[in-house]
PDB file of C-alpha atoms in Angstrom:
ATOM      1  CA  MET W   1       0.066   0.442  -0.003  1.00 47.00           C
ATOM      2  CA  ASN W   2       3.345   2.031   0.458  1.00 61.00           C
ATOM      3  CA  ARG W   3       3.239   3.336  -3.848  1.00 63.00           C
ATOM      4  CA  ASN W   4       2.489   5.767  -5.943  1.00 71.00           C
ATOM      5  CA  ASN W   5      -0.766   5.596  -8.202  1.00 73.00           C
ATOM      6  CA  GLU W   6      -0.225   3.060 -10.570  1.00 75.00           C
ATOM      7  CA  ASP W   7      -2.654   4.453 -14.332  1.00 79.00           C
ATOM      8  CA  TYR W   8      -4.905   2.181 -15.095  1.00 72.00           C
ATOM      9  CA  ARG W   9      -3.870   2.028 -18.365  1.00 79.00           C
ATOM     10  CA  SER W  10       0.141   0.887 -16.977  1.00 85.00           C
ATOM     11  CA  PRO W  11       0.990  -2.804 -18.477  1.00 88.00           C
ATOM     12  CA  ALA W  12       1.960  -3.154 -15.043  1.00 84.00           C
ATOM     13  CA  ILE W  13      -1.320  -3.581 -13.798  1.00 80.00           C
ATOM     14  CA  PRO W  14      -2.156  -6.884 -14.725  1.00 82.00           C
ATOM     15  CA  ALA W  15       0.503  -8.317 -12.744  1.00 83.00           C
ATOM     16  CA  MET W  16      -0.396  -6.111  -9.707  1.00 80.00           C
ATOM     17  CA  THR W  17      -3.801  -6.722  -9.672  1.00 82.00           C
ATOM     18  CA  ARG W  18      -3.469 -10.258  -9.744  1.00 83.00           C
ATOM     19  CA  THR W  19      -3.300 -11.609  -6.071  1.00 81.00           C
ATOM     20  CA  LEU W  20      -5.898  -8.867  -5.619  1.00 83.00           C
ATOM     21  CA  LEU W  21      -8.545 -10.567  -6.929  1.00 86.00           C
ATOM     22  CA  GLU W  22      -7.307 -13.800  -5.391  1.00 85.00           C
ATOM     23  CA  ASP W  23      -7.632 -11.913  -2.207  1.00 86.00           C
ATOM     24  CA  VAL W  24     -11.224 -10.502  -3.100  1.00 86.00           C
ATOM     25  CA  LYS W  25     -12.624 -14.329  -2.798  1.00 89.00           C
ATOM     26  CA  LYS W  26     -11.240 -14.413   0.365  1.00 89.00           C
ATOM     27  CA  ILE W  27     -12.977 -11.640   1.759  1.00 88.00           C
ATOM     28  CA  PHE W  28     -16.358 -12.479  -0.681  1.00 86.00           C
ATOM     29  CA  LYS W  29     -16.139 -15.905   0.970  1.00 90.00           C
ATOM     30  CA  THR W  30     -16.283 -17.657  -2.512  1.00 88.00           C
ATOM     31  CA  THR W  31     -14.528 -20.110  -4.724  1.00 88.00           C
ATOM     32  CA  THR W  32     -16.167 -20.235  -7.701  1.00 89.00           C
ATOM     33  CA  GLY W  33     -16.972 -15.952  -8.269  1.00 86.00           C
ATOM     34  CA  THR W  34     -14.808 -14.081 -10.701  1.00 86.00           C
ATOM     35  CA  PRO W  35     -13.760 -10.819  -9.276  1.00 84.00           C
ATOM     36  CA  PHE W  36     -13.213  -8.139 -11.689  1.00 76.00           C
ATOM     37  CA  LEU W  37     -11.816  -4.530 -12.180  1.00 73.00           C
ATOM     38  CA  ILE W  38     -13.215  -2.458 -14.385  1.00 76.00           C
ATOM     39  CA  PRO W  39     -10.273   0.083 -15.342  1.00 73.00           C
ATOM     40  CA  THR W  40     -12.027   3.256 -16.069  1.00 82.00           C
ATOM     41  CA  THR W  41     -12.593   7.064 -14.430  1.00 81.00           C
ATOM     42  CA  GLY W  42     -14.995   7.795 -12.428  1.00 82.00           C
ATOM     43  CA  THR W  43     -17.262   8.818 -15.072  1.00 87.00           C
ATOM     44  CA  GLY W  44     -17.142   5.053 -16.350  1.00 90.00           C
ATOM     45  CA  ALA W  45     -18.127   3.905 -12.443  1.00 88.00           C
ATOM     46  CA  TRP W  46     -21.139   5.916 -12.906  1.00 90.00           C
ATOM     47  CA  GLU W  47     -22.056   4.777 -15.656  1.00 94.00           C
ATOM     48  CA  SER W  48     -21.653   1.088 -14.905  1.00 92.00           C
ATOM     49  CA  ALA W  49     -23.065   1.568 -11.488  1.00 91.00           C
ATOM     50  CA  LEU W  50     -26.339   2.876 -13.332  1.00 96.00           C
ATOM     51  CA  THR W  51     -26.579   0.116 -16.110  1.00 96.00           C
ATOM     52  CA  ASN W  52     -25.805  -2.663 -14.212  1.00 93.00           C
ATOM     53  CA  THR W  53     -28.621  -1.879 -11.411  1.00 95.00           C
ATOM     54  CA  LEU W  54     -31.508   0.240 -13.878  1.00 98.00           C
ATOM     55  CA  SER W  55     -32.895  -0.103 -16.906  1.00 98.00           C
ATOM     56  CA  PRO W  56     -33.992   3.025 -19.431  1.00 97.00           C
ATOM     57  CA  GLY W  57     -37.570   4.391 -18.143  1.00 98.00           C
ATOM     58  CA  ASP W  58     -36.671   3.316 -14.474  1.00 98.00           C
ATOM     59  CA  ARG W  59     -37.062   6.799 -12.342  1.00 98.00           C
ATOM     60  CA  ILE W  60     -34.170   8.570  -9.892  1.00 98.00           C
ATOM     61  CA  VAL W  61     -34.216  11.429  -7.314  1.00 97.00           C
ATOM     62  CA  SER W  62     -30.756  13.237  -8.213  1.00 96.00           C
ATOM     63  CA  PHE W  63     -29.516  16.283  -6.570  1.00 93.00           C
ATOM     64  CA  LEU W  64     -27.912  18.844  -8.084  1.00 93.00           C
ATOM     65  CA  ILE W  65     -25.310  20.488  -5.961  1.00 88.00           C
ATOM     66  CA  GLY W  66     -22.569  21.199  -7.913  1.00 86.00           C
ATOM     67  CA  GLN W  67     -20.183  20.093 -10.787  1.00 87.00           C
ATOM     68  CA  PHE W  68     -19.623  16.401 -10.140  1.00 87.00           C
ATOM     69  CA  SER W  69     -23.772  16.153 -10.405  1.00 90.00           C
ATOM     70  CA  LEU W  70     -24.368  18.179 -13.165  1.00 93.00           C
ATOM     71  CA  LEU W  71     -22.196  15.639 -14.381  1.00 94.00           C
ATOM     72  CA  TRP W  72     -24.256  12.629 -13.124  1.00 94.00           C
ATOM     73  CA  ILE W  73     -27.537  14.126 -14.286  1.00 97.00           C
ATOM     74  CA  ASP W  74     -26.491  14.488 -17.905  1.00 97.00           C
ATOM     75  CA  GLN W  75     -25.083  11.155 -18.065  1.00 97.00           C
ATOM     76  CA  GLN W  76     -28.182   9.680 -16.090  1.00 98.00           C
ATOM     77  CA  GLN W  77     -30.795  11.834 -18.249  1.00 98.00           C
ATOM     78  CA  ARG W  78     -28.120  10.263 -21.603  1.00 97.00           C
ATOM     79  CA  LEU W  79     -28.869   6.640 -20.722  1.00 97.00           C
ATOM     80  CA  LYS W  80     -33.058   7.387 -20.571  1.00 98.00           C
ATOM     81  CA  PHE W  81     -33.469   7.499 -17.483  1.00 98.00           C
ATOM     82  CA  ILE W  82     -36.275   9.760 -15.270  1.00 98.00           C
ATOM     83  CA  VAL W  83     -34.653  12.368 -13.023  1.00 98.00           C
ATOM     84  CA  ASP W  84     -35.872  13.742 -10.523  1.00 97.00           C
ATOM     85  CA  VAL W  85     -33.415  16.804 -10.216  1.00 97.00           C
ATOM     86  CA  VAL W  86     -33.810  18.500  -6.939  1.00 96.00           C
ATOM     87  CA  GLU W  87     -31.255  21.557  -7.706  1.00 93.00           C
ATOM     88  CA  SER W  88     -29.928  23.476  -4.334  1.00 86.00           C
ATOM     89  CA  GLU W  89     -27.569  26.474  -4.274  1.00 84.00           C
ATOM     90  CA  TRP W  90     -24.465  24.901  -5.385  1.00 82.00           C
ATOM     91  CA  GLY W  91     -22.238  24.101  -1.909  1.00 78.00           C
ATOM     92  CA  GLN W  92     -25.503  23.916   0.207  1.00 82.00           C
ATOM     93  CA  GLY W  93     -25.700  20.519  -0.149  1.00 81.00           C
ATOM     94  CA  ALA W  94     -28.663  17.979  -0.830  1.00 86.00           C
ATOM     95  CA  ASN W  95     -32.204  18.932   0.994  1.00 87.00           C
ATOM     96  CA  LEU W  96     -32.757  15.604   2.508  1.00 88.00           C
ATOM     97  CA  ASP W  97     -36.055  16.903   3.305  1.00 90.00           C
ATOM     98  CA  ILE W  98     -37.637  17.274  -0.250  1.00 93.00           C
ATOM     99  CA  LEU W  99     -35.864  13.870  -0.756  1.00 93.00           C
ATOM    100  CA  ALA W 100     -38.270  12.823   2.528  1.00 92.00           C
ATOM    101  CA  GLU W 101     -41.377  14.167   0.839  1.00 95.00           C
ATOM    102  CA  LYS W 102     -40.576  12.372  -2.429  1.00 96.00           C
ATOM    103  CA  LEU W 103     -40.157   9.261  -1.371  1.00 95.00           C
ATOM    104  CA  ALA W 104     -42.729   9.704   1.279  1.00 95.00           C
ATOM    105  CA  VAL W 105     -46.136  10.026  -1.343  1.00 97.00           C
ATOM    106  CA  ASP W 106     -43.996   7.485  -4.096  1.00 97.00           C
ATOM    107  CA  HIS W 107     -46.474   4.814  -2.716  1.00 98.00           C
ATOM    108  CA  ALA W 108     -46.182   3.001  -5.818  1.00 97.00           C
ATOM    109  CA  HIS W 109     -42.690   3.108  -5.576  1.00 97.00           C
ATOM    110  CA  THR W 110     -41.711   4.263  -8.562  1.00 98.00           C
ATOM    111  CA  ILE W 111     -38.463   5.721  -7.313  1.00 98.00           C
ATOM    112  CA  LYS W 112     -35.670   3.315  -8.246  1.00 98.00           C
ATOM    113  CA  ALA W 113     -32.783   5.323  -7.523  1.00 97.00           C
ATOM    114  CA  ILE W 114     -31.251   8.004  -5.290  1.00 94.00           C
ATOM    115  CA  CYS W 115     -27.958   9.538  -6.526  1.00 94.00           C
ATOM    116  CA  ILE W 116     -26.400  12.147  -4.189  1.00 90.00           C
ATOM    117  CA  VAL W 117     -22.713  12.818  -4.573  1.00 84.00           C
ATOM    118  CA  HIS W 118     -21.505  12.534  -0.868  1.00 76.00           C
ATOM    119  CA  ASN W 119     -18.193  14.347  -1.386  1.00 72.00           C
ATOM    120  CA  HIS W 120     -17.718  17.616  -2.851  1.00 64.00           C
ATOM    121  CA  ALA W 121     -14.120  18.156  -2.660  1.00 64.00           C
ATOM    122  CA  THR W 122     -14.196  21.495  -4.871  1.00 63.00           C
ATOM    123  CA  LYS W 123     -17.000  22.675  -2.438  1.00 62.00           C
ATOM    124  CA  ASN W 124     -15.481  21.433   0.883  1.00 66.00           C
ATOM    125  CA  LEU W 125     -19.144  19.609   0.964  1.00 71.00           C
ATOM    126  CA  CYS W 126     -19.804  16.118   2.616  1.00 77.00           C
ATOM    127  CA  ASN W 127     -23.284  14.761   2.480  1.00 75.00           C
ATOM    128  CA  ASN W 128     -24.993  13.223   5.318  1.00 74.00           C
ATOM    129  CA  ASN W 129     -25.910  10.683   3.491  1.00 74.00           C
ATOM    130  CA  ALA W 130     -26.627   8.003   6.922  1.00 75.00           C
ATOM    131  CA  THR W 131     -29.970  10.295   7.630  1.00 75.00           C
ATOM    132  CA  ILE W 132     -31.585   8.542   4.451  1.00 74.00           C
ATOM    133  CA  LYS W 133     -34.176   5.972   5.611  1.00 68.00           C
TER     134      LYS W 133
END
């Protein structure tokens, strides 16, 4: 763990991660599972999370609180999700009272995901996501 970051496109990555992937099997107590890494940026991680857990047309509540969330919302819309955008003044954080109201009236359970940027470093902001129930 005491080493410089490696470029995720580097040819050194496969050898470096081989033992890591075997250790992941131990963490998940599996001998048959196949762990894998997706070499990508944060944007790729967002896309992977969205497309592997949701379907086009699914409804998302997403909070616009800064540049990162703006880009994420744009991606959600391009992936054909129905996005309820909750706008806040940039740097003020997600208004979780609005989220509670939306969830309370969603009797048909049409909301399939809630997307909140947890830590917005450029705004010195950390949302209190632990309070979401």
